[in-house]
Coordinates of C-alpha atoms in Angstrom, one line a residue:
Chain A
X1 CA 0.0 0.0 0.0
X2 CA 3.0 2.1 0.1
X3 CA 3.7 3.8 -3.1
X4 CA 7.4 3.5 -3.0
X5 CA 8.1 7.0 -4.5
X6 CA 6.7 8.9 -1.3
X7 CA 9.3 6.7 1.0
X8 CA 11.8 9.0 -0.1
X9 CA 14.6 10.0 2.8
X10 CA 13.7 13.4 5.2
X11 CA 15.9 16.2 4.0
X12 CA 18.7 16.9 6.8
X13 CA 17.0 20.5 7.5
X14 CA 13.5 18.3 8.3
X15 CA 16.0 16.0 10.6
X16 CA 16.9 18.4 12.6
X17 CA 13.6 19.8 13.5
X18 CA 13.5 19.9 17.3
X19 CA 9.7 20.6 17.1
X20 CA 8.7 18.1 14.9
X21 CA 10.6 15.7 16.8
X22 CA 8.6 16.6 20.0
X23 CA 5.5 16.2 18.1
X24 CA 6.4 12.9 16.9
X25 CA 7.8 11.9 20.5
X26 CA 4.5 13.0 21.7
X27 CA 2.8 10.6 19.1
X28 CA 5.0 7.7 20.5
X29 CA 4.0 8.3 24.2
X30 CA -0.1 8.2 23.3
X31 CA 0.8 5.1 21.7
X32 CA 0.0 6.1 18.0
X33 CA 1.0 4.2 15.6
X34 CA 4.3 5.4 13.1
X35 CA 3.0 4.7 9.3
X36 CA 5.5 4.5 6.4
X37 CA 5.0 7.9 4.9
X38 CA 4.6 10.2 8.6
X39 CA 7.2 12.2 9.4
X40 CA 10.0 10.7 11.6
X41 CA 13.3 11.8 12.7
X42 CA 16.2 10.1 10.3
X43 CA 18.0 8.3 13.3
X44 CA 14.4 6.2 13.7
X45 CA 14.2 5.4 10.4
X46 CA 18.1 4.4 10.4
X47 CA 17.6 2.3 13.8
X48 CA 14.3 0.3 12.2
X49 CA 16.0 -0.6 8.8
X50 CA 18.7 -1.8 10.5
X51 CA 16.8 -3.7 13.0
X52 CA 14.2 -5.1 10.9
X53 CA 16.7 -6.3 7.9
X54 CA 18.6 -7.7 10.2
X55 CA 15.9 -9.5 11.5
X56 CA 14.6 -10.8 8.1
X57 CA 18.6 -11.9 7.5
X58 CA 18.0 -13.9 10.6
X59 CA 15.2 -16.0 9.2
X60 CA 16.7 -16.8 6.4
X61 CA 19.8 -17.6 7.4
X62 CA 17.7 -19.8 9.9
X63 CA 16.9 -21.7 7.3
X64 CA 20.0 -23.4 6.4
X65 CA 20.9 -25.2 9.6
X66 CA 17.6 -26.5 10.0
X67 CA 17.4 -27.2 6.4
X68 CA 20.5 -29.8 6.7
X69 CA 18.0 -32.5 8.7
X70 CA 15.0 -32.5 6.1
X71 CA 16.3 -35.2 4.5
X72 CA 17.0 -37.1 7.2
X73 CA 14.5 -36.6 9.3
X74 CA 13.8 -40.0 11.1
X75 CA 9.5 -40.2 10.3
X76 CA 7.5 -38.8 7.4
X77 CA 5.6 -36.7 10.1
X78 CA 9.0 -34.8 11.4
X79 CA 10.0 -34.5 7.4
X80 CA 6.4 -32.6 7.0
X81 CA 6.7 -30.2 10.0
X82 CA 10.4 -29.6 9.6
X83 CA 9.8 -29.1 5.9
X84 CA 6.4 -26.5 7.0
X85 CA 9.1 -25.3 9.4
X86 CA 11.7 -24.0 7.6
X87 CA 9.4 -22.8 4.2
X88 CA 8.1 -20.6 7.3
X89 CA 10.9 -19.2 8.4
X90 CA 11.4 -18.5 4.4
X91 CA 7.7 -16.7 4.9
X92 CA 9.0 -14.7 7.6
X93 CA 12.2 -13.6 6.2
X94 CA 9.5 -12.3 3.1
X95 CA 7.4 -10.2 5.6
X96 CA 10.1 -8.6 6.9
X97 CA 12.0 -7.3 4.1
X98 CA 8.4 -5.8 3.1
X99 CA 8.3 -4.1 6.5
X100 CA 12.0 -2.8 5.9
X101 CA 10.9 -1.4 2.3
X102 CA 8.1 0.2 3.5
X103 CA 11.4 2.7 5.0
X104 CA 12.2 3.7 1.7
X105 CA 15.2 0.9 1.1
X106 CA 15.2 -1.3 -1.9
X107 CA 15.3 -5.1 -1.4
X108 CA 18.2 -5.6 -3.6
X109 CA 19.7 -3.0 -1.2
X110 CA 19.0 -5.2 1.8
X111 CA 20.0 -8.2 0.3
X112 CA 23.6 -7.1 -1.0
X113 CA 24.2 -5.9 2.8
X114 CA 23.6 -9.6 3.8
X115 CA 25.7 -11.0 0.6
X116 CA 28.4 -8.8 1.7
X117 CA 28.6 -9.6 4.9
X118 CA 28.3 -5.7 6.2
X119 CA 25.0 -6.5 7.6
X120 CA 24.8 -8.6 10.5
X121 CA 22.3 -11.6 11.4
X122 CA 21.8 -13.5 14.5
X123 CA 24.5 -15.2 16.4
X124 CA 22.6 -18.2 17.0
X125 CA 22.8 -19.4 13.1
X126 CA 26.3 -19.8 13.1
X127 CA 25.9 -22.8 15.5
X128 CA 26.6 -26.3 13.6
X129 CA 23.4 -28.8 14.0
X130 CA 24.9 -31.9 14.4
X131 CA 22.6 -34.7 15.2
X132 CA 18.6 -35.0 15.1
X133 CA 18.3 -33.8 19.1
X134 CA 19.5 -30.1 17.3
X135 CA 16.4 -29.7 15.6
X136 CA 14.2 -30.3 18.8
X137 CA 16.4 -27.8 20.5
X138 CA 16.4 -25.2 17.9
X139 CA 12.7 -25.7 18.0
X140 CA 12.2 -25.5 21.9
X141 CA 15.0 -23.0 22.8
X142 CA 15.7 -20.8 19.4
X143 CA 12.1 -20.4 18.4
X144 CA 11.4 -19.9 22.2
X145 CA 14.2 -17.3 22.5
X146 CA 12.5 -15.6 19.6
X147 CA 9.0 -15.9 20.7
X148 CA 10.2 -13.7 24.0
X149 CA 11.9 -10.9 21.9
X150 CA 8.9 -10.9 19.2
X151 CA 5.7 -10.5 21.5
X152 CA 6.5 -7.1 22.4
X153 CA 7.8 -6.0 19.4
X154 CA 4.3 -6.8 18.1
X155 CA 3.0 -3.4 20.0
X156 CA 6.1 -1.9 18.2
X157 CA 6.1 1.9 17.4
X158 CA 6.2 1.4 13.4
X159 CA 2.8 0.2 12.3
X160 CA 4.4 -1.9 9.4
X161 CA 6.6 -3.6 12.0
X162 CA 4.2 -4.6 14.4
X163 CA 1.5 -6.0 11.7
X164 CA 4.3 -8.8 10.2
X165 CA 5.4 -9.4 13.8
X166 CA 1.6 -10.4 14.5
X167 CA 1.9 -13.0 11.6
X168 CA 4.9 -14.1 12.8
X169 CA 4.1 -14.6 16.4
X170 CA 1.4 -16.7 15.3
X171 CA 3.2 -19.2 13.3
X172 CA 6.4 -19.0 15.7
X173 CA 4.0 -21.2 18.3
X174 CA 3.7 -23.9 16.0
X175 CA 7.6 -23.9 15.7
X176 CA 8.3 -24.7 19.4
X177 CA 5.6 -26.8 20.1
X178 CA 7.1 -28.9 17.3
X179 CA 10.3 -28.6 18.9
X180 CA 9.9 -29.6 22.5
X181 CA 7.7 -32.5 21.3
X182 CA 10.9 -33.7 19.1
X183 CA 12.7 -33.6 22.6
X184 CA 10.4 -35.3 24.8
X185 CA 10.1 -38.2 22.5
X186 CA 13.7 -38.2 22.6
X187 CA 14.0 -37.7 26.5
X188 CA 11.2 -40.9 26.8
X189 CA 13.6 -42.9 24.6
X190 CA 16.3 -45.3 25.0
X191 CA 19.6 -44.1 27.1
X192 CA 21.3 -43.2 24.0
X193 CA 18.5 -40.8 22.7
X194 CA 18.1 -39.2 25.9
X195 CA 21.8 -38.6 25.9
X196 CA 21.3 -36.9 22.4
X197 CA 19.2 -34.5 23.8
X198 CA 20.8 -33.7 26.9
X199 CA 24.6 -33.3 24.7
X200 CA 21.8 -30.8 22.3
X201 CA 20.9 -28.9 25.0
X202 CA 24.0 -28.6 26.6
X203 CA 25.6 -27.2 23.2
X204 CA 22.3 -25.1 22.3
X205 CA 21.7 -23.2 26.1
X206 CA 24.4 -20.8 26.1
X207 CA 24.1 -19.8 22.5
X208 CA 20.2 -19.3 23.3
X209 CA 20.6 -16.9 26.4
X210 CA 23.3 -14.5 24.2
X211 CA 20.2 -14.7 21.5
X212 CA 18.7 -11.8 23.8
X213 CA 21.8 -9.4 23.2
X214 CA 24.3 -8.3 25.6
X215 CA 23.6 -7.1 29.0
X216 CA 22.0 -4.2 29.9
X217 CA 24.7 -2.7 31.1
X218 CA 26.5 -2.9 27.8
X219 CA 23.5 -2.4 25.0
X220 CA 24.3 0.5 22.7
X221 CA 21.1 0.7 21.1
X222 CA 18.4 0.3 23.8
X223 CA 17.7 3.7 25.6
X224 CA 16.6 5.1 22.3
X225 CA 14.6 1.9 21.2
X226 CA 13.1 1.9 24.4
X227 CA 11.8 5.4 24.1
X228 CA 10.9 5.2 20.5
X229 CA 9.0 2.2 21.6
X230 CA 10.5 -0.1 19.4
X231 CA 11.7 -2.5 22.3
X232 CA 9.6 -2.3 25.1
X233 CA 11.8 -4.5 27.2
X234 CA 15.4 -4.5 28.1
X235 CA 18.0 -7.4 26.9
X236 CA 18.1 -9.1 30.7
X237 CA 14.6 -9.1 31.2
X238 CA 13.2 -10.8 28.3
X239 CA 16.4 -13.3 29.0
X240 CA 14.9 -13.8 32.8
X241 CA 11.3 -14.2 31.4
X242 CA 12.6 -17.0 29.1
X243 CA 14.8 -19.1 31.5
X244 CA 12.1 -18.6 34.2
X245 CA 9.7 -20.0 31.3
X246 CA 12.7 -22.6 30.2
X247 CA 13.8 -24.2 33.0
X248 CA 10.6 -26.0 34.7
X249 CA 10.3 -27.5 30.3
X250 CA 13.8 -29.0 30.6
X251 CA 13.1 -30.8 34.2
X252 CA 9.7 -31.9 33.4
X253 CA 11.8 -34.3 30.6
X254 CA 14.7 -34.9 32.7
X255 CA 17.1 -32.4 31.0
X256 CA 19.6 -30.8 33.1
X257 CA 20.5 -27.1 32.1
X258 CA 24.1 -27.2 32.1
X259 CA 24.7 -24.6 34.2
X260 CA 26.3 -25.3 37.4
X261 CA 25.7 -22.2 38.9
X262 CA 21.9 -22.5 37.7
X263 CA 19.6 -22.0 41.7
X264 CA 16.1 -20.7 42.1
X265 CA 16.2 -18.1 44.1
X266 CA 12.8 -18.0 46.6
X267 CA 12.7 -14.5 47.2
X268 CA 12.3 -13.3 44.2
X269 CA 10.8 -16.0 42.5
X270 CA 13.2 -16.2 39.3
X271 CA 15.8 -18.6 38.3
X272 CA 19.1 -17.3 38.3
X273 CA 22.1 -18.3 35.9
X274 CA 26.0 -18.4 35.8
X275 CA 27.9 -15.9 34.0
X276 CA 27.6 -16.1 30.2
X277 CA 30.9 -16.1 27.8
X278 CA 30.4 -12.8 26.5
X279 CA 33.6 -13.0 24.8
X280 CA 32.3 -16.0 22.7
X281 CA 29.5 -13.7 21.8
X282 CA 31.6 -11.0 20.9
X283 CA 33.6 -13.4 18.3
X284 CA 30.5 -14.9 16.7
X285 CA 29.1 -11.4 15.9
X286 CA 32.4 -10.6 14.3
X287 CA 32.4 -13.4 12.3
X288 CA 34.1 -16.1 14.4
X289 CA 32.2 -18.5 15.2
X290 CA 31.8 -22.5 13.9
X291 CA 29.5 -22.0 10.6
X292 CA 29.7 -17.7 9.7
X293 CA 31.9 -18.7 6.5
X294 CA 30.1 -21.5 5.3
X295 CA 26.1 -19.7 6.1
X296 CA 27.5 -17.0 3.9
X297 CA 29.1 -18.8 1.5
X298 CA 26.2 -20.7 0.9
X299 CA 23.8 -17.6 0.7
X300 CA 26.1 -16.3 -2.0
X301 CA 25.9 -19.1 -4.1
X302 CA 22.5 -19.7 -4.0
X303 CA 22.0 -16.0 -5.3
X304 CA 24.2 -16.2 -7.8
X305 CA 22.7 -19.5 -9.3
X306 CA 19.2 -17.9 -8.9
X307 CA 20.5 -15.0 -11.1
X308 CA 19.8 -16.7 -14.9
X309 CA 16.0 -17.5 -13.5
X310 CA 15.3 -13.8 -12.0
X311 CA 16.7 -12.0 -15.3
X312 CA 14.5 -15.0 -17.0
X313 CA 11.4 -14.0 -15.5
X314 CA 11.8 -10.8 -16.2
X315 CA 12.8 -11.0 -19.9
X316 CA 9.5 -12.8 -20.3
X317 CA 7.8 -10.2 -18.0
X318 CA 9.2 -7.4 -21.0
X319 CA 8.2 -9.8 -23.9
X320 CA 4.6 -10.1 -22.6
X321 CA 4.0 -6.8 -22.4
X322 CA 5.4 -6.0 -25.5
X323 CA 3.0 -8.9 -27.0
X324 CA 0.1 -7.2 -25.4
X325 CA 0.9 -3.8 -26.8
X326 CA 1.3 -4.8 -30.0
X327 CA -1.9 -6.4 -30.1
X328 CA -3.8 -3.6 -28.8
X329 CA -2.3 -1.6 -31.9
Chain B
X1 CA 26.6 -6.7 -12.6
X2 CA 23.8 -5.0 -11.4
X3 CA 20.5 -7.0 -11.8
X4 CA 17.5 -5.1 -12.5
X5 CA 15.3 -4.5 -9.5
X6 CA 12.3 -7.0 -9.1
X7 CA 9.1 -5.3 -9.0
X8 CA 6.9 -4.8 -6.0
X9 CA 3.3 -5.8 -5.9
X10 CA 0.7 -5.3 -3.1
X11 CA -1.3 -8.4 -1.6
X12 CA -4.6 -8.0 -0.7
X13 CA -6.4 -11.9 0.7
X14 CA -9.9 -12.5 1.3
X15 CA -10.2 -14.8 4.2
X16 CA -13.6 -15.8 3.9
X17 CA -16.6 -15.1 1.6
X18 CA -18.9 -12.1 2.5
X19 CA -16.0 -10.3 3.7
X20 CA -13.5 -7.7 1.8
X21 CA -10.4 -8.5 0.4
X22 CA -7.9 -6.8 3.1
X23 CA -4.2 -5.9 2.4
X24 CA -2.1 -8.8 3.7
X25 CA 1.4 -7.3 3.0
X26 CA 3.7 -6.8 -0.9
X27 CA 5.5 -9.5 -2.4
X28 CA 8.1 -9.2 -5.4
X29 CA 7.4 -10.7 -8.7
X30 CA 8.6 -10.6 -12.6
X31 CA 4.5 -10.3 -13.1
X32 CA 1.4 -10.5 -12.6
X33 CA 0.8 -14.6 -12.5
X34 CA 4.6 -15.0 -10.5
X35 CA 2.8 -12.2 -8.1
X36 CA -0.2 -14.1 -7.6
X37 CA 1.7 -17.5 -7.1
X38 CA 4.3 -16.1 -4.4
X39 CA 1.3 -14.3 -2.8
X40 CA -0.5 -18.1 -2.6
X41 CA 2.8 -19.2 -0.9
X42 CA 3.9 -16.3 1.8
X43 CA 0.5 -15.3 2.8
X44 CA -2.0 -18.0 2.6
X45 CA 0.1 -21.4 4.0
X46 CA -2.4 -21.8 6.3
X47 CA -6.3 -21.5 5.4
X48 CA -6.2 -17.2 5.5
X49 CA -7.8 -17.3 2.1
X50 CA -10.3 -17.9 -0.3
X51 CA -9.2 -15.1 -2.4
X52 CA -5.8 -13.0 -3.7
X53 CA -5.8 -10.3 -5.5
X54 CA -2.2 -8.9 -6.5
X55 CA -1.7 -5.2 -7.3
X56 CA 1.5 -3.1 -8.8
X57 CA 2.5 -1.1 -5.7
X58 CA 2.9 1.8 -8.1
X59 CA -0.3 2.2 -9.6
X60 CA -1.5 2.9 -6.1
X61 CA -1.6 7.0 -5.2
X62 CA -1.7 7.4 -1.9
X63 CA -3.0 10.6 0.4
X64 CA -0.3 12.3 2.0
X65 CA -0.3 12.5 5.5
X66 CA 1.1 16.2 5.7
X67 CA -2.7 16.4 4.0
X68 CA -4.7 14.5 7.1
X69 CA -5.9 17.2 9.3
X70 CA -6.9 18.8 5.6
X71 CA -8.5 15.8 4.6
X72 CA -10.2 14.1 7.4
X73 CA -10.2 16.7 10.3
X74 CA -13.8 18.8 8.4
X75 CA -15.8 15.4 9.4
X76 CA -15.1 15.5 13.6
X77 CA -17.7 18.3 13.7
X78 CA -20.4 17.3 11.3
X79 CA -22.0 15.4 13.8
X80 CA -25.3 15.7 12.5
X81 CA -24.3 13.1 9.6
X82 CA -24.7 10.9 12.6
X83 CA -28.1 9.3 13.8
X84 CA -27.6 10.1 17.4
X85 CA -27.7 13.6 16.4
X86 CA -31.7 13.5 16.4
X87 CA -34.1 13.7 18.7
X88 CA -37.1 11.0 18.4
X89 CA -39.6 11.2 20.9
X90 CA -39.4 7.7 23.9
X91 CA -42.6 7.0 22.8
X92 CA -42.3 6.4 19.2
X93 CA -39.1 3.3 20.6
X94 CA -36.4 2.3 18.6
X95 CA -36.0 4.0 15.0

């Protein structure tokens, strides 16, 4: 609905408007909706392409290491849903880059900064899945993870935003339900699946907590999301929420976090956990970590061997038309 | 090389019959049958629809919202265009 030549950028004068900006702070704190062609300062528009890109990245990024069990999964009925699973996470990917268009960036745009490598995606993707038991876990803990970040970011600030996050949301469930049934099956199994699991989870835990995003005390880009109401939670809490959700799930299967550190605490009524390696987050980010190379590598070559059938399409696109206009002569 | 850009289409999905088509989100497509197809497959994978219709995202013109208060603001005190607006006596009962 949003005719792309009106999503050009704010001059620098309009930027710089303290008055305007008040206005639209003002329109933030009654809890109006942002639509794609209001007014906003430049640094909000910067802050949501960036975010939201790098959130469609994510999904389909997602989509390779969970793509590496479809054929193998061990039933036709885990084949289906993982299959379901991962053309979703293509879906999502889709909905997003829409949402990041609606700011007056091209898709191609996007999609170069991914190919690139100058845009970032998240950290969790660039964790190997190694046996069946990763897929349940990605399902349970990844999917989970995300389900805690994207609730709120349903009642986000940009209109756009918010509507593909609903979508999302909704299909998300499907995802972890899926997931923590693969791991209960596996948990009731024989010693050896059980095990699976449990060496799953211990590799997937960590690299599920950092999923939330450095601690408060170190997040650059929070105070301003938070008053723009595009986050309406901070980086620790949403992790609290989901190992207070997480950790009665693992113990109801006989999973052990492996945390040694990991105690309820009765007072307040949360789980608390050990200190997380935040230098092992630091190097995935920056391209370290087991599988950044090969995710990217892959990406790229998967675009490149799509080019012949997009310059296809179009070619038959141009001839079409041509046909039709020559008719109508 | 530079490809050339993919163009943008609009997705609008009725979910059921008796009800309007409503705008679902924009896909990219070559044309107008590749439109309707990847609108089949990102926004209808679960029962949403009965109905797609695809639309080129530039042949839409859209009101400017620098225009709004212009545009919409004259209607907040016309309240007479509203049926609460008259008076009909108790006796006479619903109308």
């Amino acid at each position: 609905m949003y005719t792309q030549a009106l999503n050009t950028k704010e001059t620098v004068t309009a930027a710089e408007d303290p008055a305007r900006e008040a206005r639209f702070q003002a329109r933030i704190d009654a809890e109006d909706r942002i639509e794609p062609n209001d007014w906003m300062p430049e640094a909000y528009r910067r802050t949501l392409v960036r975010q939201i890109s790098q959130h469609a990245h994510s999904e389909i990024i997602g989509m390779q290491p969970e793509g590496n069990w479809i054929t193998r999964a061990p039933s036709l009925r885990r084949k289906a849903a993982l299959l379901a699973k991962v053309q979703d996470e293509g879906g999502h990917g889709l909905y997003l880059y829409a949402a990041a268009e609606t700011l007056g960036v091209s898709r191609e745009e996007v999609t170069d900064q991914l190919l690139s490598g100058r845009a970032k995606y998240s950290s969790i993707f660039n964790y190997p899945t190694l046996t069946w038991a990763d897929i349940g876990t990605i399902g349970w803990l990844v999917d989970g993870a995300a389900i805690m970040n994207q609730i709120p970011l349903c009642r986000c600030s940009y209109g756009p935003y918010a509507r593909a996050m609903i979508r999302i949301c909704r299909e998300e469930s499907f995802h972890q339900r899926q997931g923590y049934e693969i791991m209960v099956t596996l948990a009731n199994g024989t010693p050896e699946q059980k095990e699976m699991a449990q060496d799953a989870l211990n590799r997937w835990w960590w690299p599920s907590l950092m999923m939330f995003g450095p601690p408060d005390t170190a997040s650059q880009h929070s105070d301003k999301s938070m008053q723009w109401k595009i986050k309406r939670f901070s980086n620790d809490e949403l992790r609290q929420k989901f190992i207070d959700a997480t950790v009665p799930q693992a113990r109801h299967i006989g999973l052990t976090m492996p945390d040694p550190d990991m105690r309820f605490n009765e007072a307040t009524g949360h789980w608390e956990h050990g200190p997380i390696d935040w230098e092992e987050f630091k190097r995935v980010i920056a391209g370290g970590g087991p599988c950044n190379r090969q995710r990217l590598t892959h990406r790229n070559k998967v675009h490149a061997e799509g080019a012949w059938v997009r310059e296809a399409a179009l070619a038959f696109a141009e001839k079409e038309r041509a046909r039709t206009q020559q008719k109508a002569a | 090389m530079t490809e050339a850009p993919t163009p943008l289409w609009e997705v609008f999905v009725r979910s059921r019959n008796g009800l309007a088509h409503k705008h679902a989100g924009s896909v990219h497509a070559a044309d107008a049958q590749m439109a309707l197809q990847a609108a089949r497959d990102v926004y209808t994978r679960r029962g949403e629809g009965l109905s797609v219709w695809v639309v080129p995202s530039n042949a839409i013109t859209a009101s400017d919202p620098a225009d709004r208060e212009m545009l919409f603001e004259p209607t907040g005190s016309k309240i007479y265009r509203h049926p609460t607006f008259y008076e009909v006596p108790d006796e006479v009962g619903h109308m």
